[in-house]
Amino acid sequence: MVISCSYLLHVHADAWQRATVHPFLTGCKEGSILPAQFNTWLVQDYLFVKDFTRMLGQILGFAPDHHLDTLLGGLVALKDELLWFQAKAAERGLNLDAPRQSICQQYCDFMAGLVVEPYPVQATALWAIEYAYNQGWQLPGPMAEPYTEFADRWGNPGFTDYVNVLAAQADEVLKVASPHTQTLAATTFLRVARLEESFWQMAFNAA
Ligand code: HMH
């Protein structure tokens, strides 16, 4: 049997639902999210994205030639995204030198550990991490101000296209991966789903 991104979404539909549909996001849509909750997410996600950028930099070292262009596009977008996080934090008077909360630290450790995994596992993780935010911010529909720009950042059509290419790239290498690597990719997908759910809950708990 050959696994693919759509297969993983199908067999782990419940875990994926919990990763992408959360009261935090409903709270942004309805404008009922509390400043402490949103600001906790903003600071912790900045700390996450810094390490996510490092993870993508590592993955680049394993990617086949024809995947480089898409991955480099992702890195360019992250350059802009890190500056955007800094601007959003400054607007809100938030200190980005905060320590990582436990779940953020676990997620960052997980990403750093991907360096020892085969490329199909890395490609699956990269797709899942990006697709989680693409879906999470898009599914609720239009959000209350000032959250529309946050929803747009990960829900916009260009980002959706990027995530679809990441899925195609992961599928391409999963198709020729060993059964062991495919099993590892499935485990990794589930781990991403659980970390995503916990990350939303971490911010939500800041109330
Ligand atoms: C927790 N997952 C988390 N934060 C993000 N910014 C993304 C995924 C998308 O890159």
Coordinates of N, CA and C and ligand atoms in Angstrom, one line a residue:
M1 N 0.8 -1.2 0.0 CA 0.0 0.0 0.0 C 0.9 1.3 0.0
V2 N 0.4 2.3 -0.7 CA 1.1 3.5 -0.7 C 0.3 4.6 0.0
I3 N 1.0 5.3 0.9 CA 0.2 6.4 1.6 C 0.5 7.7 0.8
S4 N -0.4 8.6 1.1 CA -0.4 9.9 0.4 C -1.0 10.9 1.4
C5 N -0.8 12.2 1.1 CA -1.4 13.2 2.0 C -2.9 13.1 2.2
S6 N -3.6 12.8 1.1 CA -5.1 12.7 1.2 C -5.4 11.4 2.0
Y7 N -4.6 10.4 1.9 CA -4.9 9.2 2.7 C -4.7 9.5 4.2
L8 N -3.6 10.2 4.5 CA -3.4 10.5 5.9 C -4.5 11.4 6.5
L9 N -5.0 12.3 5.7 CA -6.2 13.1 6.2 C -7.4 12.3 6.4
H10 N -7.5 11.2 5.6 CA -8.7 10.3 5.7 C -8.6 9.4 6.9
V11 N -7.5 8.8 7.1 CA -7.4 7.8 8.2 C -7.2 8.5 9.5
H12 N -6.7 9.7 9.5 CA -6.6 10.5 10.8 C -7.5 11.7 10.8
A13 N -8.7 11.5 10.3 CA -9.7 12.6 10.1 C -10.0 13.3 11.5
D14 N -10.2 12.5 12.5 CA -10.6 13.0 13.8 C -9.5 13.9 14.4
A15 N -8.2 13.4 14.3 CA -7.1 14.1 14.9 C -6.9 15.4 14.1
W16 N -7.2 15.3 12.7 CA -7.0 16.5 11.9 C -8.0 17.6 12.2
Q17 N -9.2 17.1 12.4 CA -10.3 18.0 12.8 C -10.0 18.8 14.1
R18 N -9.4 18.0 15.1 CA -9.1 18.7 16.3 C -7.9 19.6 16.2
A19 N -7.1 19.4 15.2 CA -5.9 20.2 14.9 C -6.3 21.5 14.2
T20 N -7.4 21.5 13.5 CA -7.7 22.7 12.6 C -9.0 23.4 13.0
V21 N -9.8 22.8 13.9 CA -11.0 23.5 14.4 C -10.9 23.6 15.9
H22 N -10.8 24.9 16.4 CA -10.6 25.0 17.8 C -11.3 26.3 18.3
P23 N -11.8 26.3 19.5 CA -12.4 27.5 20.1 C -11.5 28.8 19.9
F24 N -10.2 28.6 19.9 CA -9.4 29.8 19.7 C -9.7 30.5 18.4
L25 N -9.8 29.7 17.3 CA -10.1 30.2 16.0 C -11.6 30.7 15.9
T26 N -12.5 30.0 16.5 CA -13.9 30.5 16.5 C -13.9 31.9 17.3
G27 N -13.1 32.0 18.3 CA -13.0 33.2 19.1 C -12.5 34.4 18.2
C28 N -11.6 34.1 17.3 CA -11.1 35.1 16.4 C -12.2 35.5 15.4
K29 N -12.9 34.5 14.9 CA -14.0 34.8 14.0 C -15.0 35.7 14.6
E30 N -15.4 35.4 15.8 CA -16.5 36.1 16.5 C -16.0 37.3 17.2
G31 N -14.7 37.5 17.3 CA -14.2 38.7 18.1 C -14.3 38.5 19.6
S32 N -14.5 37.3 20.0 CA -14.6 37.0 21.5 C -13.3 36.6 22.1
I33 N -12.3 36.4 21.3 CA -11.0 35.9 21.9 C -10.5 37.1 22.8
L34 N -9.9 36.7 23.9 CA -9.4 37.7 24.9 C -8.0 38.1 24.5
P35 N -7.6 39.4 24.8 CA -6.3 39.8 24.4 C -5.2 38.9 25.0
A36 N -5.4 38.4 26.2 CA -4.3 37.5 26.8 C -4.2 36.3 26.0
Q37 N -5.3 35.8 25.4 CA -5.2 34.5 24.6 C -4.6 34.8 23.3
F38 N -5.0 35.9 22.6 CA -4.5 36.2 21.3 C -3.0 36.6 21.4
N39 N -2.6 37.4 22.4 CA -1.2 37.8 22.5 C -0.3 36.6 22.9
T40 N -0.8 35.7 23.7 CA 0.0 34.5 24.0 C 0.2 33.7 22.7
W41 N -0.8 33.6 21.9 CA -0.6 32.9 20.6 C 0.4 33.6 19.8
L42 N 0.3 35.0 19.7 CA 1.2 35.7 18.8 C 2.6 35.6 19.2
V43 N 2.9 35.7 20.5 CA 4.3 35.6 20.9 C 4.8 34.2 20.7
Q44 N 4.0 33.2 21.1 CA 4.5 31.8 21.0 C 4.6 31.4 19.6
D45 N 3.7 31.9 18.7 CA 3.8 31.5 17.3 C 5.0 32.1 16.6
Y46 N 5.4 33.3 17.1 CA 6.6 33.9 16.5 C 7.8 33.0 16.9
L47 N 7.9 32.6 18.2 CA 9.0 31.7 18.6 C 8.9 30.4 17.8
F48 N 7.7 29.9 17.5 CA 7.6 28.7 16.7 C 8.1 28.9 15.3
V49 N 7.7 30.0 14.7 CA 8.0 30.3 13.3 C 9.5 30.4 13.1
K50 N 10.2 31.0 14.1 CA 11.7 31.1 14.0 C 12.3 29.7 13.8
D51 N 11.8 28.8 14.6 CA 12.4 27.4 14.5 C 11.8 26.6 13.3
F52 N 10.6 27.0 12.9 CA 10.1 26.4 11.7 C 10.9 26.8 10.5
T53 N 11.4 28.1 10.5 CA 12.3 28.6 9.4 C 13.6 27.8 9.4
R54 N 14.1 27.5 10.6 CA 15.3 26.7 10.7 C 15.1 25.3 10.1
M55 N 13.9 24.7 10.5 CA 13.6 23.4 10.0 C 13.5 23.4 8.5
L56 N 12.9 24.4 7.9 CA 12.8 24.4 6.4 C 14.2 24.5 5.8
G57 N 15.0 25.3 6.4 CA 16.4 25.5 6.0 C 17.1 24.1 5.9
Q58 N 16.9 23.3 7.0 CA 17.5 21.9 7.0 C 16.9 21.1 5.9
I59 N 15.6 21.1 5.7 CA 15.0 20.2 4.7 C 15.5 20.5 3.3
L60 N 15.8 21.8 3.1 CA 16.3 22.2 1.8 C 17.6 21.4 1.5
G61 N 18.3 21.0 2.5 CA 19.6 20.2 2.3 C 19.3 18.8 1.8
F62 N 18.1 18.3 1.9 CA 17.7 16.9 1.6 C 16.9 16.9 0.3
A63 N 16.4 18.0 -0.1 CA 15.4 18.0 -1.2 C 16.0 17.7 -2.6
P64 N 15.2 17.0 -3.4 CA 15.7 16.8 -4.8 C 15.7 18.2 -5.5
D65 N 16.5 18.3 -6.6 CA 16.6 19.5 -7.3 C 15.3 20.2 -7.7
H66 N 14.3 19.4 -8.2 CA 13.1 20.0 -8.6 C 12.1 20.4 -7.5
H67 N 12.5 20.2 -6.3 CA 11.7 20.7 -5.2 C 12.3 22.1 -4.6
L68 N 13.5 22.4 -5.0 CA 14.1 23.6 -4.4 C 13.4 24.9 -4.7
D69 N 12.8 25.1 -5.8 CA 12.2 26.4 -6.1 C 11.0 26.6 -5.2
T70 N 10.2 25.6 -5.0 CA 9.0 25.8 -4.1 C 9.5 26.0 -2.6
L71 N 10.5 25.3 -2.2 CA 11.0 25.5 -0.8 C 11.7 26.8 -0.6
L72 N 12.4 27.3 -1.6 CA 13.0 28.6 -1.5 C 11.9 29.7 -1.5
G73 N 10.8 29.5 -2.2 CA 9.7 30.4 -2.2 C 9.1 30.5 -0.8
G74 N 9.1 29.3 -0.1 CA 8.6 29.2 1.3 C 9.5 30.0 2.2
L75 N 10.8 29.9 2.0 CA 11.8 30.6 2.9 C 11.6 32.1 2.7
V76 N 11.5 32.6 1.4 CA 11.3 34.0 1.2 C 10.1 34.5 1.9
A77 N 9.0 33.7 1.9 CA 7.7 34.2 2.6 C 8.0 34.2 4.1
L78 N 8.8 33.3 4.6 CA 9.1 33.3 6.0 C 9.9 34.5 6.4
K79 N 10.8 35.0 5.6 CA 11.5 36.2 5.9 C 10.6 37.4 6.1
D80 N 9.6 37.5 5.2 CA 8.6 38.5 5.4 C 7.7 38.3 6.7
E81 N 7.4 37.0 6.9 CA 6.5 36.7 8.0 C 7.1 37.0 9.4
L82 N 8.4 36.7 9.5 CA 9.1 37.0 10.8 C 9.1 38.5 11.0
L83 N 9.3 39.3 10.0 CA 9.2 40.8 10.2 C 7.8 41.2 10.5
W84 N 6.8 40.6 9.9 CA 5.4 40.9 10.1 C 5.1 40.6 11.6
F85 N 5.5 39.4 12.1 CA 5.3 39.1 13.5 C 5.9 40.2 14.4
Q86 N 7.1 40.6 14.1 CA 7.7 41.6 14.9 C 6.9 42.9 14.9
A87 N 6.4 43.3 13.7 CA 5.5 44.5 13.6 C 4.3 44.4 14.4
K88 N 3.6 43.2 14.3 CA 2.4 43.0 15.1 C 2.6 43.0 16.6
A89 N 3.7 42.4 17.0 CA 4.0 42.4 18.4 C 4.3 43.8 18.9
A90 N 5.0 44.6 18.1 CA 5.3 46.0 18.5 C 4.0 46.8 18.6
E91 N 3.1 46.6 17.7 CA 1.8 47.3 17.8 C 1.1 47.1 19.1
R92 N 1.3 45.8 19.6 CA 0.6 45.4 20.8 C 1.4 45.6 22.0
G93 N 2.6 46.1 21.8 CA 3.5 46.3 23.0 C 4.0 45.0 23.6
L94 N 4.1 43.9 22.8 CA 4.5 42.6 23.3 C 6.0 42.4 23.3
N95 N 6.5 41.7 24.3 CA 7.9 41.3 24.3 C 8.1 40.0 23.7
L96 N 8.9 39.9 22.6 CA 9.2 38.7 21.9 C 10.3 37.9 22.5
D97 N 11.0 38.4 23.5 CA 12.0 37.7 24.2 C 11.5 36.8 25.3
A98 N 10.2 36.4 25.2 CA 9.6 35.6 26.2 C 10.1 34.1 26.0
P99 N 10.1 33.4 27.1 CA 10.5 31.9 27.0 C 9.4 31.2 26.3
R100 N 9.8 30.1 25.6 CA 8.8 29.2 25.0 C 8.0 28.5 26.1
Q101 N 6.7 28.4 25.9 CA 5.9 27.6 26.8 C 6.1 26.1 26.4
S102 N 5.8 25.2 27.3 CA 6.1 23.8 27.2 C 5.7 23.2 25.8
I103 N 4.5 23.5 25.4 CA 4.0 22.9 24.1 C 4.8 23.5 22.9
C104 N 5.1 24.8 23.0 CA 5.9 25.4 21.9 C 7.3 24.7 21.9
Q105 N 7.8 24.5 23.1 CA 9.2 23.9 23.1 C 9.1 22.5 22.6
Q106 N 8.1 21.7 22.9 CA 7.9 20.4 22.4 C 7.8 20.3 20.9
Y107 N 7.1 21.3 20.3 CA 6.9 21.4 18.9 C 8.2 21.7 18.2
C108 N 9.0 22.7 18.8 CA 10.3 23.1 18.3 C 11.3 21.9 18.3
D109 N 11.2 21.1 19.4 CA 12.1 20.0 19.5 C 11.7 18.9 18.5
F110 N 10.5 18.7 18.3 CA 10.0 17.8 17.2 C 10.5 18.2 15.9
M111 N 10.4 19.5 15.6 CA 10.9 20.0 14.2 C 12.4 19.8 14.1
A112 N 13.1 20.1 15.2 CA 14.6 19.9 15.1 C 15.0 18.5 14.9
G113 N 14.2 17.6 15.4 CA 14.4 16.1 15.3 C 14.2 15.6 13.9
L114 N 13.5 16.3 13.1 CA 13.2 15.8 11.7 C 14.4 15.7 10.9
V115 N 15.5 16.4 11.3 CA 16.7 16.3 10.5 C 17.3 14.9 10.4
V116 N 17.0 14.0 11.3 CA 17.5 12.7 11.2 C 16.5 11.7 10.4
E117 N 15.4 12.3 10.0 CA 14.4 11.5 9.3 C 14.6 11.5 7.8
P118 N 14.1 10.5 7.1 CA 14.3 10.5 5.6 C 13.4 11.6 5.0
Y119 N 13.8 12.1 3.8 CA 13.2 13.2 3.2 C 11.6 13.1 3.1
P120 N 11.1 11.9 2.7 CA 9.7 11.8 2.6 C 8.9 12.1 3.9
V121 N 9.6 11.8 5.0 CA 9.0 12.1 6.3 C 9.0 13.6 6.6
Q122 N 10.2 14.2 6.2 CA 10.3 15.7 6.3 C 9.3 16.4 5.5
A123 N 9.1 15.9 4.2 CA 8.2 16.6 3.3 C 6.8 16.5 3.8
T124 N 6.4 15.3 4.4 CA 5.1 15.1 4.9 C 4.8 16.1 6.1
A125 N 5.8 16.2 7.0 CA 5.7 17.1 8.1 C 5.6 18.5 7.7
L126 N 6.4 18.9 6.7 CA 6.3 20.3 6.2 C 4.9 20.6 5.7
W127 N 4.4 19.7 4.8 CA 3.1 19.9 4.3 C 2.0 20.0 5.4
A128 N 2.1 19.1 6.4 CA 1.1 19.0 7.4 C 1.1 20.3 8.3
I129 N 2.3 20.8 8.6 CA 2.4 22.0 9.4 C 1.8 23.2 8.7
E130 N 2.0 23.3 7.4 CA 1.5 24.4 6.7 C 0.0 24.3 6.4
Y131 N -0.4 23.1 6.1 CA -1.8 22.8 5.8 C -2.7 23.0 7.1
A132 N -2.1 22.7 8.2 CA -2.9 22.9 9.5 C -3.3 24.4 9.6
Y133 N -2.3 25.3 9.3 CA -2.7 26.7 9.4 C -3.5 27.2 8.3
N134 N -3.3 26.7 7.1 CA -4.1 27.0 5.9 C -5.5 26.7 6.2
Q135 N -5.8 25.5 6.7 CA -7.2 25.1 7.0 C -7.7 25.8 8.2
G136 N -6.9 25.9 9.3 CA -7.4 26.4 10.5 C -7.9 27.8 10.4
W137 N -7.1 28.7 9.6 CA -7.5 30.1 9.5 C -8.5 30.3 8.4
Q138 N -8.7 29.3 7.5 CA -9.6 29.5 6.4 C -11.0 29.0 6.7
L139 N -11.1 27.8 7.4 CA -12.4 27.2 7.6 C -13.4 28.0 8.3
P140 N -13.0 28.9 9.3 CA -14.1 29.6 9.9 C -14.8 30.6 9.0
G141 N -14.2 31.0 7.9 CA -14.8 32.1 7.1 C -14.3 33.4 7.6
P142 N -14.9 34.5 7.1 CA -14.4 35.9 7.4 C -14.4 36.1 8.9
M143 N -13.3 36.7 9.4 CA -13.1 36.9 10.8 C -13.3 38.4 11.2
A144 N -13.6 38.6 12.5 CA -13.8 39.9 13.0 C -12.4 40.7 13.0
E145 N -12.5 42.0 12.9 CA -11.3 42.8 13.0 C -10.9 42.8 14.5
P146 N -9.6 42.8 14.7 CA -8.4 43.0 13.8 C -7.8 41.6 13.3
Y147 N -8.7 40.6 13.2 CA -8.1 39.3 12.9 C -8.1 38.9 11.5
T148 N -8.7 39.7 10.6 CA -8.8 39.4 9.2 C -7.4 39.2 8.6
E149 N -6.5 40.1 9.0 CA -5.1 40.0 8.4 C -4.4 38.7 8.8
F150 N -4.8 38.2 10.0 CA -4.2 37.0 10.4 C -4.8 35.8 9.6
A151 N -6.1 35.8 9.5 CA -6.7 34.8 8.7 C -6.2 34.8 7.2
D152 N -6.0 36.0 6.7 CA -5.5 36.1 5.3 C -4.1 35.6 5.1
R153 N -3.3 35.8 6.1 CA -1.9 35.4 6.0 C -1.8 33.9 5.6
W154 N -2.6 33.1 6.3 CA -2.5 31.6 6.0 C -3.7 31.1 5.2
G155 N -4.7 31.9 5.0 CA -5.9 31.4 4.3 C -5.9 31.9 2.9
N156 N -5.0 32.8 2.5 CA -5.1 33.4 1.1 C -4.8 32.3 0.0
P157 N -5.3 32.6 -1.2 CA -5.2 31.6 -2.3 C -3.8 31.3 -2.6
G158 N -2.9 32.2 -2.6 CA -1.5 31.9 -2.9 C -0.9 30.9 -1.9
F159 N -1.2 31.1 -0.6 CA -0.7 30.2 0.4 C -1.4 28.8 0.2
T160 N -2.6 28.8 -0.2 CA -3.3 27.5 -0.5 C -2.6 26.8 -1.7
D161 N -2.2 27.5 -2.7 CA -1.5 26.9 -3.8 C -0.2 26.4 -3.4
Y162 N 0.5 27.1 -2.5 CA 1.8 26.6 -2.0 C 1.7 25.3 -1.2
V163 N 0.6 25.3 -0.4 CA 0.4 24.0 0.4 C 0.1 22.9 -0.5
N164 N -0.7 23.1 -1.6 CA -1.0 22.1 -2.6 C 0.3 21.5 -3.3
V165 N 1.2 22.4 -3.6 CA 2.5 22.0 -4.2 C 3.2 21.1 -3.1
L166 N 3.2 21.6 -1.9 CA 3.9 20.8 -0.8 C 3.3 19.4 -0.7
A167 N 2.0 19.3 -0.9 CA 1.3 18.0 -0.8 C 1.8 17.1 -2.0
A168 N 1.8 17.7 -3.2 CA 2.3 17.0 -4.4 C 3.7 16.5 -4.3
Q169 N 4.5 17.4 -3.7 CA 6.0 17.0 -3.5 C 6.1 15.8 -2.5
A170 N 5.3 15.9 -1.4 CA 5.3 14.8 -0.4 C 4.8 13.5 -1.0
D171 N 3.7 13.6 -1.8 CA 3.1 12.4 -2.4 C 4.1 11.8 -3.4
E172 N 4.8 12.6 -4.1 CA 5.8 12.1 -5.1 C 6.9 11.2 -4.4
V173 N 7.4 11.7 -3.3 CA 8.4 10.9 -2.6 C 7.9 9.8 -1.7
L174 N 6.7 9.9 -1.2 CA 6.1 8.9 -0.4 C 5.8 7.6 -1.3
K175 N 5.5 7.9 -2.6 CA 5.1 6.8 -3.5 C 6.2 5.8 -3.7
V176 N 7.5 6.3 -3.6 CA 8.6 5.4 -3.8 C 9.4 5.1 -2.5
A177 N 8.8 5.5 -1.4 CA 9.4 5.3 -0.1 C 9.2 3.9 0.4
S178 N 10.1 3.4 1.2 CA 10.0 2.0 1.8 C 8.7 2.0 2.7
P179 N 8.2 0.8 3.0 CA 7.1 0.7 3.9 C 7.4 1.3 5.3
H180 N 8.7 1.1 5.7 CA 9.1 1.6 7.0 C 9.0 3.2 7.0
T181 N 9.5 3.8 6.0 CA 9.4 5.2 5.9 C 8.0 5.7 5.8
Q182 N 7.2 5.0 5.1 CA 5.8 5.4 5.0 C 5.1 5.3 6.4
T183 N 5.4 4.3 7.1 CA 4.9 4.2 8.5 C 5.4 5.4 9.4
L184 N 6.6 5.7 9.2 CA 7.2 6.9 9.9 C 6.5 8.2 9.5
A185 N 6.2 8.3 8.3 CA 5.5 9.5 7.8 C 4.1 9.6 8.4
A186 N 3.4 8.5 8.5 CA 2.1 8.5 9.1 C 2.1 8.9 10.6
T187 N 3.1 8.3 11.3 CA 3.3 8.7 12.7 C 3.6 10.2 12.9
T188 N 4.4 10.6 12.0 CA 4.8 12.1 12.0 C 3.6 13.0 11.7
F189 N 2.8 12.6 10.8 CA 1.6 13.4 10.5 C 0.7 13.5 11.8
L190 N 0.5 12.3 12.4 CA -0.3 12.3 13.6 C 0.3 13.2 14.7
R191 N 1.6 13.1 14.8 CA 2.3 14.0 15.8 C 2.0 15.4 15.5
V192 N 2.1 15.8 14.3 CA 1.8 17.2 13.9 C 0.4 17.6 14.3
A193 N -0.5 16.7 14.0 CA -1.9 17.0 14.3 C -2.1 17.2 15.8
R194 N -1.5 16.4 16.6 CA -1.6 16.5 18.1 C -1.0 17.8 18.6
L195 N 0.2 18.1 18.1 CA 0.9 19.3 18.5 C 0.1 20.5 18.1
E196 N -0.5 20.5 16.9 CA -1.3 21.7 16.5 C -2.5 21.9 17.5
E197 N -3.2 20.8 17.8 CA -4.3 20.9 18.8 C -3.8 21.5 20.1
S198 N -2.7 21.0 20.6 CA -2.2 21.4 21.9 C -1.7 22.9 21.8
F199 N -1.2 23.3 20.7 CA -0.7 24.7 20.5 C -1.9 25.7 20.7
W200 N -3.0 25.4 20.0 CA -4.2 26.2 20.1 C -4.7 26.2 21.6
Q201 N -4.7 25.1 22.2 CA -5.2 25.0 23.6 C -4.3 25.7 24.5
M202 N -3.0 25.7 24.3 CA -2.0 26.5 25.1 C -2.4 27.9 25.1
A203 N -2.7 28.5 23.9 CA -3.0 29.9 23.8 C -4.4 30.2 24.5
F204 N -5.3 29.3 24.2 CA -6.7 29.4 24.8 C -6.7 29.4 26.3
N205 N -5.8 28.6 26.9 CA -5.7 28.5 28.3 C -5.2 29.8 29.0
A206 N -4.7 30.7 28.2 CA -4.1 31.9 28.8 C -5.2 32.9 29.3
A207 N -6.4 32.5 29.1 CA -7.6 33.4 29.6 C -7.5 33.5 31.1
Ligands
HMH1 C1 1.8 26.3 15.5 N1 1.7 25.7 13.1 C2 1.9 26.6 14.0 N2 2.2 27.9 13.7 C3 2.4 28.2 12.4 N3 2.7 29.5 12.1 C4 2.1 27.3 11.4 C5 1.8 26.0 11.8 C6 2.2 27.6 9.9 O1 3.5 27.8 9.5

